Amino acid sequence: MVTGSVALLAAAFFAGGVGQQAFDVVKMTGLRRDVPEDLHGRAFSADFFFSFASLPLGQLLGAGLLRFADARSIMLWGGAVVLVSTAAVAVRPDVRRFASARPADAAPARGTPLMERSPDAGTR
């Protein structure tokens, strides 16, 4: 066990939950902004599927790694991978500004607030 403190573990889970919810808000905002409205259902379902379908794969990988290392080492290395990969993405200027990578002359996706909507839009 990495820690014997229930309070520390509860605080870590709370911080992780808050961080996950903050990330989800930004992720869903980006999907709604950058994916055409008629593809939202497919984009959201693909996001949901791959987010949850990868959980058993991670569990299998973790169980397999227990043959070669102890649980503490696996948890520490897993945490290090998350921190390094997050930092690698966070140094990109467009990620820090939460900006799309589209060229300036590209047309915005249909259904975004940047385009005028006709009065009968959404009445299908």
Coordinates of N, CA and C in Angstrom, one line a residue:
M1 N 0.8 -1.2 0.0 CA 0.0 0.0 0.0 C 0.9 1.2 0.0
V2 N 0.6 2.2 -0.8 CA 1.4 3.4 -0.9 C 1.2 4.3 0.3
T3 N 0.0 4.4 0.8 CA -0.3 5.2 2.1 C -1.2 4.4 2.9
G4 N -1.1 4.6 4.2 CA -2.0 4.0 5.2 C -3.1 5.0 5.6
S5 N -3.0 6.3 5.1 CA -3.9 7.3 5.6 C -5.2 7.3 4.7
V6 N -6.3 7.1 5.4 CA -7.6 7.1 4.7 C -7.9 8.6 4.3
A7 N -7.5 9.6 5.1 CA -7.8 11.0 4.8 C -7.0 11.4 3.6
L8 N -5.8 11.0 3.5 CA -5.0 11.3 2.3 C -5.6 10.7 1.0
L9 N -6.0 9.5 1.1 CA -6.6 8.8 0.0 C -7.9 9.5 -0.4
A10 N -8.7 9.8 0.6 CA -10.0 10.5 0.3 C -9.7 11.9 -0.4
A11 N -8.7 12.6 0.1 CA -8.4 13.9 -0.5 C -7.9 13.7 -1.9
A12 N -7.1 12.6 -2.2 CA -6.6 12.4 -3.5 C -7.8 12.0 -4.5
F13 N -8.7 11.2 -4.0 CA -9.9 10.9 -4.8 C -10.7 12.1 -5.1
F14 N -10.9 13.0 -4.1 CA -11.7 14.2 -4.3 C -11.0 15.1 -5.3
A15 N -9.7 15.3 -5.2 CA -9.0 16.2 -6.1 C -9.1 15.6 -7.6
G16 N -8.9 14.3 -7.7 CA -9.1 13.6 -9.0 C -10.4 13.8 -9.6
G17 N -11.5 13.7 -8.7 CA -12.8 13.9 -9.2 C -13.1 15.3 -9.7
V18 N -12.6 16.3 -8.9 CA -12.7 17.7 -9.4 C -12.0 17.9 -10.7
G19 N -10.8 17.4 -10.8 CA -10.0 17.6 -12.0 C -10.7 16.9 -13.2
Q20 N -11.2 15.8 -13.0 CA -11.9 15.1 -14.1 C -13.1 15.8 -14.6
Q21 N -13.9 16.4 -13.6 CA -15.1 17.2 -14.0 C -14.7 18.5 -14.8
A22 N -13.6 19.1 -14.3 CA -13.1 20.3 -15.0 C -12.7 19.9 -16.4
F23 N -12.0 18.8 -16.5 CA -11.5 18.4 -17.9 C -12.7 18.1 -18.8
D24 N -13.7 17.4 -18.2 CA -14.9 17.0 -19.0 C -15.6 18.3 -19.6
V25 N -15.7 19.3 -18.8 CA -16.4 20.5 -19.3 C -15.6 21.1 -20.5
V26 N -14.3 21.2 -20.3 CA -13.5 21.7 -21.4 C -13.5 20.8 -22.7
K27 N -13.5 19.5 -22.4 CA -13.5 18.5 -23.5 C -14.9 18.6 -24.3
M28 N -16.0 18.6 -23.6 CA -17.3 18.7 -24.2 C -17.5 20.0 -24.9
T29 N -16.9 21.1 -24.3 CA -17.0 22.4 -25.0 C -16.2 22.4 -26.3
G30 N -15.1 21.8 -26.3 CA -14.3 21.6 -27.5 C -15.0 20.8 -28.6
L31 N -15.6 19.7 -28.1 CA -16.3 18.8 -29.1 C -17.5 19.6 -29.7
R32 N -18.2 20.3 -28.9 CA -19.4 21.0 -29.4 C -18.9 22.2 -30.3
R33 N -17.8 22.7 -30.1 CA -17.3 23.9 -30.9 C -16.7 23.4 -32.2
D34 N -16.0 22.3 -32.2 CA -15.2 21.9 -33.4 C -15.8 20.8 -34.2
V35 N -16.8 20.2 -33.7 CA -17.5 19.1 -34.5 C -18.8 19.6 -35.0
P36 N -19.0 19.4 -36.3 CA -20.3 19.8 -36.9 C -21.5 19.3 -36.1
E37 N -22.6 20.1 -36.0 CA -23.7 19.7 -35.2 C -24.3 18.4 -35.6
D38 N -24.4 18.1 -36.9 CA -25.0 16.8 -37.3 C -24.1 15.6 -37.0
L39 N -22.9 15.8 -36.5 CA -22.0 14.7 -36.1 C -21.8 14.6 -34.6
H40 N -22.5 15.5 -33.8 CA -22.4 15.5 -32.4 C -22.7 14.1 -31.8
G41 N -23.8 13.5 -32.2 CA -24.1 12.2 -31.7 C -23.0 11.1 -31.8
R42 N -22.5 11.1 -33.0 CA -21.4 10.1 -33.3 C -20.1 10.5 -32.5
A43 N -19.8 11.8 -32.4 CA -18.6 12.2 -31.7 C -18.7 11.9 -30.2
F44 N -19.9 12.2 -29.6 CA -20.1 12.0 -28.2 C -20.1 10.5 -27.9
S45 N -20.8 9.7 -28.7 CA -20.8 8.3 -28.5 C -19.5 7.6 -28.6
A46 N -18.7 8.1 -29.6 CA -17.3 7.5 -29.8 C -16.5 7.9 -28.6
D47 N -16.6 9.2 -28.1 CA -15.8 9.6 -26.9 C -16.2 8.7 -25.7
F48 N -17.5 8.5 -25.5 CA -18.0 7.8 -24.4 C -17.5 6.3 -24.5
F49 N -17.6 5.7 -25.7 CA -17.2 4.3 -25.8 C -15.7 4.1 -25.6
F50 N -14.9 5.0 -26.2 CA -13.5 4.7 -26.0 C -13.0 5.1 -24.6
S51 N -13.7 6.1 -24.0 CA -13.3 6.4 -22.6 C -13.5 5.2 -21.7
F52 N -14.6 4.5 -21.8 CA -15.0 3.4 -20.9 C -14.5 2.1 -21.4
A53 N -14.3 1.9 -22.7 CA -13.8 0.6 -23.3 C -12.4 0.4 -22.9
S54 N -11.6 1.5 -22.7 CA -10.2 1.4 -22.3 C -10.0 0.9 -20.9
L55 N -11.0 1.1 -20.0 CA -10.9 0.7 -18.6 C -10.5 -0.8 -18.4
P56 N -11.2 -1.7 -19.0 CA -10.7 -3.1 -18.8 C -9.3 -3.4 -19.4
L57 N -9.0 -2.7 -20.5 CA -7.6 -2.9 -21.0 C -6.6 -2.4 -20.0
G58 N -6.8 -1.3 -19.3 CA -5.9 -0.8 -18.3 C -5.8 -1.8 -17.1
Q59 N -7.0 -2.3 -16.8 CA -7.0 -3.3 -15.7 C -6.2 -4.6 -16.0
L60 N -6.3 -5.0 -17.3 CA -5.6 -6.2 -17.7 C -4.1 -5.9 -17.7
L61 N -3.7 -4.7 -18.2 CA -2.3 -4.3 -18.3 C -1.7 -4.2 -16.9
G62 N -2.5 -3.6 -15.9 CA -2.0 -3.5 -14.5 C -1.9 -4.9 -13.9
A63 N -2.8 -5.8 -14.2 CA -2.7 -7.1 -13.6 C -1.5 -7.9 -14.2
G64 N -1.2 -7.7 -15.5 CA -0.1 -8.3 -16.1 C 1.2 -7.7 -15.6
L65 N 1.3 -6.5 -15.3 CA 2.5 -5.8 -14.8 C 2.8 -6.3 -13.4
L66 N 1.8 -6.8 -12.6 CA 2.1 -7.3 -11.3 C 3.0 -8.5 -11.3
R67 N 3.1 -9.2 -12.4 CA 4.1 -10.3 -12.5 C 5.5 -9.8 -12.5
F68 N 5.7 -8.6 -12.9 CA 7.1 -8.1 -13.0 C 7.5 -7.0 -12.0
A69 N 6.5 -6.4 -11.3 CA 6.8 -5.3 -10.4 C 5.7 -5.3 -9.3
D70 N 6.0 -4.7 -8.2 CA 5.1 -4.6 -7.1 C 4.0 -3.5 -7.3
A71 N 2.9 -3.5 -6.6 CA 1.8 -2.6 -6.8 C 2.3 -1.1 -6.6
R72 N 3.1 -0.9 -5.6 CA 3.6 0.5 -5.4 C 4.4 1.0 -6.6
S73 N 5.2 0.3 -7.1 CA 6.0 0.7 -8.3 C 5.1 1.0 -9.5
I74 N 4.1 0.1 -9.7 CA 3.2 0.3 -10.8 C 2.4 1.6 -10.7
M75 N 1.9 1.8 -9.5 CA 1.2 3.1 -9.2 C 2.0 4.3 -9.4
L76 N 3.2 4.3 -8.9 CA 4.1 5.4 -9.0 C 4.5 5.7 -10.5
W77 N 4.8 4.6 -11.2 CA 5.1 4.8 -12.6 C 3.9 5.3 -13.4
G78 N 2.7 4.7 -13.1 CA 1.5 5.2 -13.7 C 1.2 6.7 -13.5
G79 N 1.4 7.1 -12.2 CA 1.3 8.5 -11.9 C 2.3 9.4 -12.7
A80 N 3.5 8.9 -12.8 CA 4.5 9.6 -13.5 C 4.1 9.8 -15.0
V81 N 3.6 8.7 -15.6 CA 3.2 8.8 -17.0 C 2.1 9.8 -17.2
V82 N 1.1 9.8 -16.2 CA 0.0 10.8 -16.3 C 0.6 12.2 -16.2
L83 N 1.5 12.5 -15.3 CA 2.0 13.8 -15.1 C 2.9 14.3 -16.3
V84 N 3.7 13.4 -16.8 CA 4.6 13.7 -17.9 C 3.7 14.0 -19.2
S85 N 2.8 13.1 -19.5 CA 1.9 13.3 -20.7 C 1.1 14.5 -20.6
T86 N 0.6 14.8 -19.4 CA -0.2 16.0 -19.2 C 0.6 17.3 -19.4
A87 N 1.8 17.3 -18.9 CA 2.8 18.4 -19.0 C 3.1 18.6 -20.5
A88 N 3.4 17.4 -21.2 CA 3.7 17.5 -22.6 C 2.7 18.2 -23.5
V89 N 1.4 17.9 -23.1 CA 0.3 18.5 -23.9 C 0.1 19.9 -23.5
A90 N 0.3 20.2 -22.2 CA 0.0 21.5 -21.6 C 1.0 22.6 -22.1
V91 N 2.1 22.2 -22.6 CA 3.1 23.2 -23.1 C 2.7 23.8 -24.5
R92 N 1.8 23.2 -25.2 CA 1.4 23.7 -26.5 C 0.6 24.9 -26.3
P93 N 0.9 26.0 -27.0 CA 0.2 27.3 -26.9 C -1.3 27.2 -27.2
D94 N -1.7 26.4 -28.2 CA -3.1 26.3 -28.6 C -3.9 25.6 -27.5
V95 N -3.3 24.7 -26.7 CA -3.9 24.0 -25.6 C -4.1 25.0 -24.5
R96 N -3.1 25.7 -24.2 CA -3.2 26.7 -23.1 C -4.2 27.8 -23.3
R97 N -4.4 28.2 -24.6 CA -5.4 29.2 -25.0 C -6.8 28.6 -25.3
F98 N -6.8 27.2 -25.3 CA -8.0 26.5 -25.7 C -8.5 27.0 -27.1
A99 N -7.6 27.0 -28.0 CA -7.9 27.5 -29.4 C -7.9 26.3 -30.3
S100 N -8.8 26.4 -31.4 CA -8.8 25.4 -32.4 C -7.6 25.6 -33.3
A101 N -7.2 24.5 -33.9 CA -6.0 24.5 -34.8 C -6.4 24.8 -36.2
R102 N -7.6 25.2 -36.4 CA -8.0 25.5 -37.8 C -7.4 26.7 -38.3
P103 N -7.1 26.8 -39.6 CA -6.5 28.0 -40.2 C -7.5 29.1 -40.1
A104 N -7.0 30.3 -40.1 CA -7.9 31.5 -39.9 C -8.9 31.7 -41.0
D105 N -8.6 31.2 -42.2 CA -9.5 31.4 -43.3 C -10.5 30.2 -43.5
A106 N -10.5 29.2 -42.6 CA -11.4 28.1 -42.7 C -12.8 28.5 -42.2
A107 N -13.8 27.9 -42.8 CA -15.1 28.2 -42.4 C -15.4 27.5 -41.1
P108 N -16.2 28.1 -40.2 CA -16.5 27.5 -39.0 C -17.5 26.3 -39.2
A109 N -17.5 25.4 -38.3 CA -18.4 24.2 -38.4 C -19.8 24.7 -38.4
R110 N -20.6 23.9 -39.1 CA -22.1 24.3 -39.2 C -22.6 24.2 -37.8
G111 N -23.5 25.1 -37.5 CA -24.2 25.1 -36.2 C -23.5 25.7 -35.1
T112 N -22.3 26.3 -35.4 CA -21.6 27.0 -34.3 C -22.1 28.4 -34.2
P113 N -21.9 29.1 -33.0 CA -22.4 30.4 -32.8 C -21.7 31.4 -33.8
L114 N -20.7 31.0 -34.5 CA -20.0 31.9 -35.4 C -20.8 32.1 -36.7
M115 N -21.7 31.2 -37.0 CA -22.5 31.3 -38.2 C -23.9 31.7 -37.9
E116 N -24.4 32.5 -38.8 CA -25.8 32.9 -38.7 C -26.7 31.6 -38.9
R117 N -27.7 31.5 -38.1 CA -28.6 30.3 -38.2 C -29.9 30.9 -38.8
S118 N -30.5 30.1 -39.6 CA -31.8 30.5 -40.2 C -32.9 30.3 -39.2
P119 N -34.0 31.1 -39.3 CA -35.1 31.0 -38.3 C -35.7 29.6 -38.2
D120 N -35.6 28.8 -39.3 CA -36.2 27.4 -39.2 C -35.2 26.4 -38.8
A121 N -34.0 26.8 -38.4 CA -33.0 25.8 -38.0 C -33.4 25.1 -36.7
G122 N -33.2 23.8 -36.7 CA -33.5 23.0 -35.5 C -35.0 22.6 -35.4
T123 N -35.8 22.8 -36.5 CA -37.2 22.4 -36.4 C -37.5 21.1 -37.1
R124 N -36.4 20.4 -37.4 CA -36.6 19.1 -38.1 C -37.3 18.1 -37.2

